[in-house]
Coordinates of C-alpha atoms and ligand atoms in Angstrom, one line a residue:
M1 CA 0.0 0.0 0.0
R2 CA 1.1 3.5 -0.7
G3 CA 1.8 5.9 2.2
A4 CA 3.1 9.4 2.8
N5 CA 5.5 10.8 0.2
M6 CA 3.9 8.4 -2.4
K7 CA 2.2 9.6 -5.5
Y8 CA -1.5 8.8 -6.3
D9 CA -3.5 9.4 -9.5
V10 CA -6.2 11.2 -7.5
I11 CA -6.5 12.6 -3.9
V12 CA -9.9 13.4 -2.6
I13 CA -10.0 15.6 0.5
G14 CA -13.1 15.0 2.6
G15 CA -15.0 11.8 3.2
G16 CA -18.6 13.1 3.2
A17 CA -21.3 12.0 0.7
S18 CA -19.7 13.8 -2.3
G19 CA -16.1 12.9 -1.5
M20 CA -17.0 9.2 -1.1
M21 CA -18.9 9.1 -4.4
A22 CA -16.0 11.0 -6.1
A23 CA -13.3 8.7 -4.8
G24 CA -15.2 5.5 -5.5
R25 CA -16.1 6.5 -9.0
A26 CA -12.5 7.7 -9.8
A27 CA -11.1 4.3 -8.6
E28 CA -13.8 2.3 -10.3
R29 CA -13.3 4.1 -13.6
G30 CA -9.6 3.4 -13.5
K31 CA -10.4 -0.3 -13.2
S32 CA -12.7 -0.3 -16.2
A33 CA -10.1 1.6 -18.2
S34 CA -7.5 -1.1 -17.4
T35 CA -9.8 -3.8 -18.8
C36 CA -10.1 -1.8 -22.0
G37 CA -6.3 -2.0 -22.3
D38 CA -5.5 1.7 -21.9
S39 CA -4.1 1.3 -18.5
T40 CA -2.1 -1.5 -16.8
R41 CA -3.6 -0.9 -13.3
G42 CA -6.6 0.6 -11.6
R43 CA -6.5 4.3 -10.9
S44 CA -4.9 4.9 -7.5
V45 CA -7.1 7.0 -5.3
L46 CA -6.4 8.3 -1.8
L47 CA -9.3 9.6 0.3
L48 CA -8.3 11.8 3.3
E49 CA -10.7 12.3 6.1
K50 CA -10.0 14.2 9.3
N51 CA -12.5 12.4 11.4
A52 CA -11.9 8.9 12.8
T53 CA -14.5 7.7 10.3
V54 CA -16.0 8.8 7.0
G55 CA -19.7 9.9 6.6
K56 CA -20.2 11.5 10.0
K57 CA -22.7 14.0 8.6
L58 CA -24.4 11.5 6.3
D59 CA -25.1 9.4 9.5
I60 CA -27.3 12.2 10.9
T61 CA -29.1 13.2 7.7
G62 CA -32.9 13.2 7.6
G63 CA -33.2 12.8 11.3
G64 CA -31.3 9.5 11.1
R65 CA -33.3 8.3 8.2
C66 CA -31.4 10.0 5.3
N67 CA -33.5 11.7 2.7
I68 CA -31.3 10.4 0.0
T69 CA -32.8 12.1 -3.0
N70 CA -36.1 13.4 -4.3
A71 CA -38.1 11.2 -6.7
E72 CA -38.6 13.7 -9.5
F73 CA -37.2 11.8 -12.4
D74 CA -37.6 14.6 -15.0
R75 CA -34.2 16.2 -15.1
H76 CA -35.5 19.6 -16.1
A77 CA -38.2 19.6 -13.5
F78 CA -35.7 18.4 -10.9
A79 CA -33.1 21.1 -11.8
K80 CA -35.7 23.9 -11.3
H81 CA -35.4 23.4 -7.5
Y82 CA -31.8 24.8 -7.6
G83 CA -32.6 28.4 -8.5
T84 CA -29.9 30.1 -10.4
A85 CA -27.9 26.8 -10.6
E86 CA -30.7 25.2 -12.8
Q87 CA -28.9 25.4 -16.1
F88 CA -25.5 24.5 -14.8
L89 CA -26.9 21.3 -13.4
Y90 CA -28.4 20.0 -16.7
S91 CA -25.1 18.4 -17.8
P92 CA -24.1 16.9 -14.4
L93 CA -27.7 15.5 -13.9
S94 CA -27.6 13.9 -17.4
Q95 CA -24.5 12.0 -16.2
F96 CA -25.8 11.0 -12.8
G97 CA -29.4 11.9 -12.1
V98 CA -32.2 10.8 -9.7
Q99 CA -32.8 7.5 -11.5
D100 CA -29.0 6.7 -11.2
T101 CA -29.2 7.3 -7.5
F102 CA -32.1 4.8 -7.2
D103 CA -30.2 2.3 -9.3
F104 CA -26.9 2.8 -7.5
F105 CA -28.3 2.1 -4.0
T106 CA -30.8 -0.6 -5.1
K107 CA -28.0 -2.5 -6.9
R108 CA -26.1 -2.5 -3.6
D109 CA -29.0 -4.0 -1.7
L110 CA -30.4 -0.7 -0.3
P111 CA -33.8 -0.3 -1.9
L112 CA -35.4 3.2 -1.6
V113 CA -38.9 4.1 -0.7
V114 CA -40.7 7.4 -1.7
E115 CA -42.7 9.3 0.9
A116 CA -44.6 12.6 0.9
R117 CA -43.2 15.4 -1.3
K118 CA -41.4 12.8 -3.3
R119 CA -38.7 12.5 -0.6
A120 CA -36.8 9.2 -1.0
F121 CA -35.4 7.3 1.9
P122 CA -33.7 3.9 2.3
Q123 CA -36.3 1.2 3.0
S124 CA -34.4 0.4 6.2
Q125 CA -35.0 4.0 7.3
K126 CA -31.4 4.2 8.6
S127 CA -28.8 6.7 7.4
P128 CA -25.8 4.5 8.6
D129 CA -26.9 2.0 6.0
V130 CA -26.2 4.6 3.4
T131 CA -22.8 5.2 4.9
R132 CA -22.2 1.4 4.9
V133 CA -23.0 1.2 1.2
M134 CA -20.6 4.0 0.4
K135 CA -17.8 2.5 2.5
K136 CA -18.2 -0.8 0.7
Y137 CA -18.2 1.1 -2.6
L138 CA -14.8 2.6 -1.6
A139 CA -13.4 -0.8 -0.5
D140 CA -14.6 -2.6 -3.7
A141 CA -13.2 0.1 -5.9
G142 CA -9.8 -0.2 -4.1
V143 CA -9.7 3.4 -2.7
T144 CA -7.1 3.9 0.1
V145 CA -9.0 5.6 2.9
L146 CA -6.9 7.5 5.5
T147 CA -8.9 8.6 8.5
N148 CA -7.7 10.9 11.3
A149 CA -5.9 12.6 8.5
A150 CA -6.7 16.3 8.4
A151 CA -5.4 18.1 5.3
L152 CA -3.5 21.2 6.5
G153 CA -2.7 22.8 3.2
L154 CA -1.9 22.4 -0.5
T155 CA 1.4 23.0 -2.4
C156 CA 1.1 24.5 -5.9
V157 CA 3.5 24.8 -8.7
G158 CA 2.3 27.2 -11.4
N159 CA -1.4 26.6 -12.0
R160 CA -1.3 23.0 -10.6
I161 CA -1.6 21.5 -7.2
T162 CA 1.2 19.1 -6.6
E163 CA 0.7 17.8 -3.1
V164 CA -1.5 18.0 0.0
I165 CA 0.1 18.4 3.4
T166 CA -1.3 16.5 6.3
K167 CA -0.2 15.9 9.9
N168 CA 0.6 12.3 8.7
G169 CA 2.9 13.5 5.9
T170 CA 2.7 14.8 2.4
F171 CA 0.8 13.1 -0.4
A172 CA 1.3 13.9 -4.1
A173 CA -1.1 13.3 -6.9
D174 CA -1.9 14.2 -10.5
A175 CA -5.4 15.5 -9.6
F176 CA -7.2 16.7 -6.5
I177 CA -10.8 16.8 -5.5
I178 CA -11.8 19.2 -2.7
A179 CA -14.9 17.7 -1.0
T180 CA -14.6 19.3 2.5
G181 CA -18.2 20.5 2.7
G182 CA -19.6 23.8 4.0
V183 CA -19.8 25.0 7.6
S184 CA -23.1 23.6 8.8
H185 CA -23.0 21.3 11.9
P186 CA -19.2 21.8 12.3
E187 CA -19.1 19.0 14.9
T188 CA -19.3 16.6 11.9
G189 CA -16.0 17.9 10.5
S190 CA -17.4 20.6 8.1
T191 CA -15.5 23.6 9.3
G192 CA -14.9 25.4 6.1
D193 CA -11.2 24.3 5.6
G194 CA -11.6 24.0 1.9
F195 CA -12.8 27.6 1.6
K196 CA -9.6 28.9 3.0
W197 CA -7.5 27.0 0.5
L198 CA -9.8 27.9 -2.4
T199 CA -9.4 31.6 -1.7
E200 CA -5.7 31.2 -1.6
L201 CA -5.9 29.3 -5.0
G202 CA -7.6 32.4 -6.5
H203 CA -11.2 31.2 -6.3
T204 CA -14.0 33.5 -5.2
V205 CA -15.7 32.1 -2.1
H206 CA -19.0 33.6 -1.1
P207 CA -19.2 33.9 2.7
P208 CA -21.3 31.1 4.1
T209 CA -24.6 31.9 5.8
P210 CA -26.9 29.3 7.4
T211 CA -29.7 28.7 4.9
I212 CA -31.9 25.7 5.6
V213 CA -32.2 26.7 9.2
P214 CA -34.8 27.4 11.9
L215 CA -35.9 30.9 12.7
K216 CA -35.8 32.7 16.1
A217 CA -39.0 34.2 17.5
G218 CA -39.4 35.6 21.0
E219 CA -43.2 35.5 21.6
K220 CA -44.5 33.7 24.6
W221 CA -47.2 32.0 22.6
V222 CA -44.6 30.4 20.3
K223 CA -42.5 29.2 23.2
S224 CA -45.6 27.8 25.0
L225 CA -46.1 25.4 22.0
A226 CA -42.5 24.0 22.0
G227 CA -42.6 20.5 20.6
I228 CA -45.9 20.8 18.8
S229 CA -45.9 20.3 15.0
L230 CA -48.7 21.3 12.7
T231 CA -49.0 19.7 9.3
S232 CA -50.6 22.3 7.1
M233 CA -50.1 26.0 8.0
K234 CA -49.5 29.1 6.0
I235 CA -46.9 31.7 7.1
T236 CA -46.7 35.2 5.6
F237 CA -43.6 37.2 6.1
F238 CA -43.5 41.0 6.2
A239 CA -40.5 43.4 5.8
D240 CA -41.0 46.6 7.7
G241 CA -44.7 45.9 7.7
K242 CA -45.0 45.3 3.9
R243 CA -46.1 41.8 2.8
A244 CA -43.0 40.0 1.4
F245 CA -44.1 36.3 0.7
S246 CA -46.2 33.4 1.9
K247 CA -45.6 29.7 2.1
K248 CA -47.7 26.7 3.1
G249 CA -46.5 23.5 4.7
G250 CA -45.6 21.7 8.0
L251 CA -44.3 23.7 10.9
L252 CA -42.7 22.9 14.3
F253 CA -42.7 25.2 17.3
T254 CA -39.5 25.1 19.4
H255 CA -38.3 26.7 22.6
F256 CA -36.3 29.3 20.4
G257 CA -38.9 29.8 17.6
L258 CA -40.0 27.9 14.6
S259 CA -38.7 25.0 12.6
G260 CA -40.1 22.3 10.3
P261 CA -40.1 22.1 6.4
L262 CA -42.2 25.2 5.9
I263 CA -39.7 27.3 7.9
L264 CA -36.5 25.6 6.8
N265 CA -37.5 26.3 3.2
S266 CA -38.3 29.9 3.9
A267 CA -35.2 30.7 5.8
S268 CA -33.0 31.6 2.9
A269 CA -35.5 34.3 1.7
V270 CA -36.0 35.5 5.3
A271 CA -32.2 35.9 5.7
G272 CA -32.4 38.3 2.7
L273 CA -35.2 40.3 4.3
L274 CA -33.5 40.5 7.7
K275 CA -30.5 42.1 6.0
E276 CA -32.7 45.1 5.0
A277 CA -35.6 45.3 7.3
D278 CA -37.5 44.4 10.5
V279 CA -39.2 41.1 9.8
T280 CA -42.6 40.0 11.2
A281 CA -44.8 37.2 10.3
T282 CA -48.4 35.9 10.7
I283 CA -49.4 32.2 10.9
D284 CA -52.7 31.2 9.4
L285 CA -53.9 28.1 11.3
F286 CA -56.7 27.5 8.9
P287 CA -55.2 28.2 5.5
D288 CA -57.9 26.3 3.5
T289 CA -60.8 28.0 5.2
D290 CA -61.6 31.7 4.6
F291 CA -62.6 34.1 7.3
A292 CA -66.4 33.8 6.7
A293 CA -66.4 30.0 6.5
L294 CA -64.3 29.8 9.7
E295 CA -66.7 32.1 11.5
K296 CA -69.7 29.9 10.4
Q297 CA -67.9 26.8 11.8
I298 CA -67.2 28.6 15.1
I299 CA -70.7 29.8 15.4
A300 CA -72.1 26.3 14.8
K301 CA -69.7 24.8 17.3
I302 CA -70.7 27.4 20.0
E303 CA -74.4 26.9 19.3
A304 CA -73.9 23.1 19.8
N305 CA -71.9 23.7 23.1
K306 CA -73.5 26.8 24.5
N307 CA -73.1 26.0 28.1
K308 CA -69.6 24.5 28.0
D309 CA -66.6 26.5 29.1
F310 CA -65.5 28.5 26.0
K311 CA -61.8 27.4 26.4
N312 CA -62.9 23.7 26.1
V313 CA -65.0 24.5 23.0
L314 CA -62.0 26.3 21.5
A315 CA -59.7 23.4 22.1
E316 CA -62.0 21.3 19.9
I317 CA -61.9 23.9 17.1
L318 CA -58.1 24.4 17.1
P319 CA -55.5 22.2 15.6
P320 CA -54.3 19.7 18.3
G321 CA -52.0 21.3 20.9
M322 CA -52.7 24.9 19.9
A323 CA -55.1 25.6 22.8
K324 CA -52.1 26.2 25.1
A325 CA -51.2 29.3 23.1
I326 CA -54.6 30.9 23.3
P327 CA -54.2 32.7 26.7
H328 CA -51.1 34.4 25.3
L329 CA -52.8 35.3 22.0
F330 CA -56.4 36.1 22.9
A331 CA -57.1 37.5 26.3
L332 CA -60.7 37.3 27.5
P333 CA -62.1 39.5 30.3
E334 CA -62.7 36.3 32.4
A335 CA -60.8 33.1 32.1
N336 CA -63.8 30.7 32.3
I337 CA -66.6 32.3 30.3
K338 CA -69.3 30.0 28.8
A339 CA -69.3 29.6 25.1
H340 CA -72.6 31.5 24.6
S341 CA -71.1 34.6 26.4
L342 CA -68.6 35.3 23.7
T343 CA -69.5 38.6 22.1
K344 CA -69.6 39.2 18.4
E345 CA -66.5 41.4 18.6
E346 CA -64.6 38.9 20.7
R347 CA -65.5 36.2 18.1
K348 CA -64.2 38.4 15.2
R349 CA -61.0 39.2 17.1
L350 CA -60.5 35.5 17.7
I351 CA -60.9 34.6 14.0
H352 CA -58.4 37.4 13.1
I353 CA -55.9 35.8 15.4
L354 CA -56.5 32.3 14.1
K355 CA -56.1 33.5 10.5
A356 CA -53.0 35.7 11.3
A357 CA -51.3 34.9 14.6
P358 CA -48.6 37.5 14.9
L359 CA -44.9 37.0 15.7
T360 CA -41.6 38.8 15.2
I361 CA -38.6 37.1 13.5
T362 CA -35.5 38.1 15.5
G363 CA -33.0 36.1 13.5
L364 CA -31.8 32.8 12.1
M365 CA -30.4 30.0 14.3
G366 CA -26.6 29.4 13.7
F367 CA -24.5 27.0 11.7
D368 CA -24.9 24.4 14.5
R369 CA -28.6 24.1 13.6
S370 CA -28.5 24.6 9.9
V371 CA -28.9 21.8 7.4
I372 CA -26.8 23.5 4.8
S373 CA -24.8 26.7 4.6
D374 CA -25.1 29.0 1.6
G375 CA -21.9 30.3 0.2
G376 CA -18.9 28.7 -1.4
V377 CA -17.4 28.7 -4.9
P378 CA -19.7 30.3 -7.6
L379 CA -20.5 28.1 -10.5
T380 CA -19.1 30.5 -13.0
E381 CA -15.7 29.2 -11.8
V382 CA -16.4 25.6 -12.4
D383 CA -16.8 23.6 -15.6
T384 CA -20.3 22.2 -15.8
R385 CA -19.4 19.0 -17.7
T386 CA -16.6 17.9 -15.4
M387 CA -16.7 19.8 -12.1
R388 CA -13.2 21.0 -12.8
S389 CA -12.0 24.3 -11.4
L390 CA -11.6 27.0 -14.1
K391 CA -8.8 28.5 -12.0
V392 CA -6.6 25.6 -11.1
E393 CA -5.8 23.0 -13.8
N394 CA -6.0 19.8 -11.8
L395 CA -8.6 20.6 -9.2
Y396 CA -12.2 19.4 -9.0
L397 CA -15.0 20.6 -6.6
T398 CA -18.0 18.7 -5.3
G399 CA -20.9 19.0 -2.9
D400 CA -21.3 21.7 -0.3
V401 CA -18.1 23.4 -1.4
L402 CA -20.1 24.8 -4.3
H403 CA -22.4 27.8 -4.0
I404 CA -25.8 26.3 -4.9
N405 CA -28.9 27.2 -3.1
R406 CA -31.7 24.5 -2.7
P407 CA -34.6 23.5 -0.6
S408 CA -34.8 20.6 1.9
G409 CA -36.2 17.3 0.5
G410 CA -33.2 15.3 -0.7
Y411 CA -31.9 17.9 -3.0
S412 CA -28.6 18.4 -1.1
L413 CA -27.6 14.8 -1.2
Q414 CA -28.6 14.3 -4.8
L415 CA -26.2 17.2 -5.5
C416 CA -23.5 15.3 -3.7
W417 CA -24.1 12.0 -5.6
T418 CA -24.2 14.0 -8.9
T419 CA -21.2 16.3 -8.5
G420 CA -19.2 13.5 -6.8
Y421 CA -19.9 11.1 -9.7
V422 CA -19.1 13.7 -12.4
A423 CA -15.8 14.7 -10.7
G424 CA -14.9 11.1 -10.2
S425 CA -15.6 10.3 -13.9
S426 CA -13.7 13.3 -15.2
V427 CA -10.6 13.4 -13.0
Ligands
FAD501 C1 -28.6 17.6 10.4 C2 -28.5 17.6 8.9 C3 -29.4 16.8 8.2 C4 -29.4 16.7 6.8 N1 -30.3 15.9 6.2 C5 -30.3 15.9 4.9 C6 -31.2 15.0 4.2 O1 -31.9 14.2 4.8 N2 -31.2 15.0 2.8 C7 -30.3 15.9 2.1 O2 -30.4 15.8 0.9 N3 -29.4 16.6 2.7 C8 -29.4 16.6 4.1 N4 -28.4 17.4 4.7 C9 -27.4 18.1 3.9 C10 -26.3 17.1 3.5 O3 -26.0 16.3 4.6 C11 -25.1 17.8 3.0 O4 -25.5 18.7 1.9 C12 -24.0 16.8 2.5 O5 -23.7 15.9 3.6 C13 -22.8 17.5 2.1 O6 -21.8 16.6 1.7 P1 -20.3 17.0 1.3 O7 -19.7 15.8 0.8 O8 -20.4 18.2 0.4 O9 -19.7 17.5 2.7 P2 -19.7 17.0 4.2 O10 -20.8 15.9 4.4 O11 -19.8 18.2 5.0 O12 -18.3 16.2 4.3 C14 -17.1 16.9 4.3 C15 -16.1 16.0 4.9 O13 -14.8 16.6 4.8 C16 -14.1 16.4 6.0 N5 -13.1 17.4 6.1 C17 -13.3 18.7 6.3 N6 -12.1 19.4 6.3 C18 -11.1 18.5 6.2 C19 -9.7 18.5 6.1 N7 -9.0 19.6 6.4 N8 -9.0 17.3 5.9 C20 -9.7 16.1 5.8 N9 -11.0 16.1 5.8 C21 -11.7 17.2 6.0 C22 -15.1 16.5 7.0 O14 -14.7 15.9 8.2 C23 -16.3 15.8 6.4 O15 -16.3 14.4 6.7 C24 -28.4 17.5 6.1 C25 -27.5 18.2 6.8 C26 -27.5 18.2 8.2 C27 -26.4 19.0 8.9

């Protein structure tokens, strides 16, 4: 086996989802090349990982279930989810798309199942099973994996990287893949090391900000609901009091504010608003029922339960768990009034609150809570067909190192499988 001071064909720095795919693919491709007679041996690939094991972040994805991709098989429809990166991704996705992800894992005895919003998970519902498949892929392809091997820097000669310096020694290669990830959940090893080197190498690196991230809100009614999730809500955001945008979906109340898919997928746009304005929001607890229809339902409920305590009648009307917030949101003159004593004005005020419960967004949670960080190398500095850097001749970039915004739902990991495969195929 090769060691420090030895030369490899390819060195991949970072053993996350994209680095493992890139390393496995580069080594596998070398093997198939040798059977075609254009090489006498398989491509030699070294994967450097600073943690004691590869795939630490992969293990915690999807709440431990790993939302491995999104089952939208139409490449153009799929690419639309990546905002300004849509066109860039056509070529990479044509080389390794969603169907390829399904085939890759199914062929390796990890069938996938599709759940709501087309999110695909391993049938076993266990993220470590995905890491296990990737580790076997590396072993079968003959990749040398060196763990506890933090890369400390790169040596360059002219426009080429020649070696990577680690605390275990120096390793040379013909080509390098930086797959060190972004800066979200730094305890998994993603601490932005790659960004430092890339800046030194002449790349632009957009400063990372947490993107798919929960929001902070200080209101007592929000905190009183910590742990409660609601499946279908509508939130409307306002910048300096002016309506900015609305979104519908699932929401989770937490002790610091709001989380859940609806919030995570709004966070990037809210981050933009927060830079310029004071941000407030309203939550519509009955997004599919208009004011008049909701009033009719409430009147009917009160009529049928005239002599019951109003707070008990209200608990039956509200989405489960929400009643706890009512004393904070809707103060009545007396705590225990009967349902029939509610005045018309009080009823109208209540409906206004149910259709637009108010809160103030005080900020985003940090990198320690964010699923991905925005920022990284802009796609204008990367070749779309190969993932090769347009600044450094023998450098390739994959995964979260790239500046690509996307929603939650399996889109981040598909990006890793795709860019990892393309870099591994091209290097
Ligand atoms: C809690 C959480 C849940 C998520 N769930 C999902 C989900 O269900 N579906 C989805 O699509 N996406 C999900 N994501 C996002 C997804 O996990 C990431 O987009 C993806 O893991 C990024 O992979 P990567 O290969 O680019 O980098 P990373 O996974 O960040 O891997 C980078 C690797 O490089 C190593 N490294 C860093 N610096 C060095 C160095 N100097 N030397 C050597 N090694 C180094 C790190 O230790 C790490 O192992 C989730 C993210 C988080 C944080």
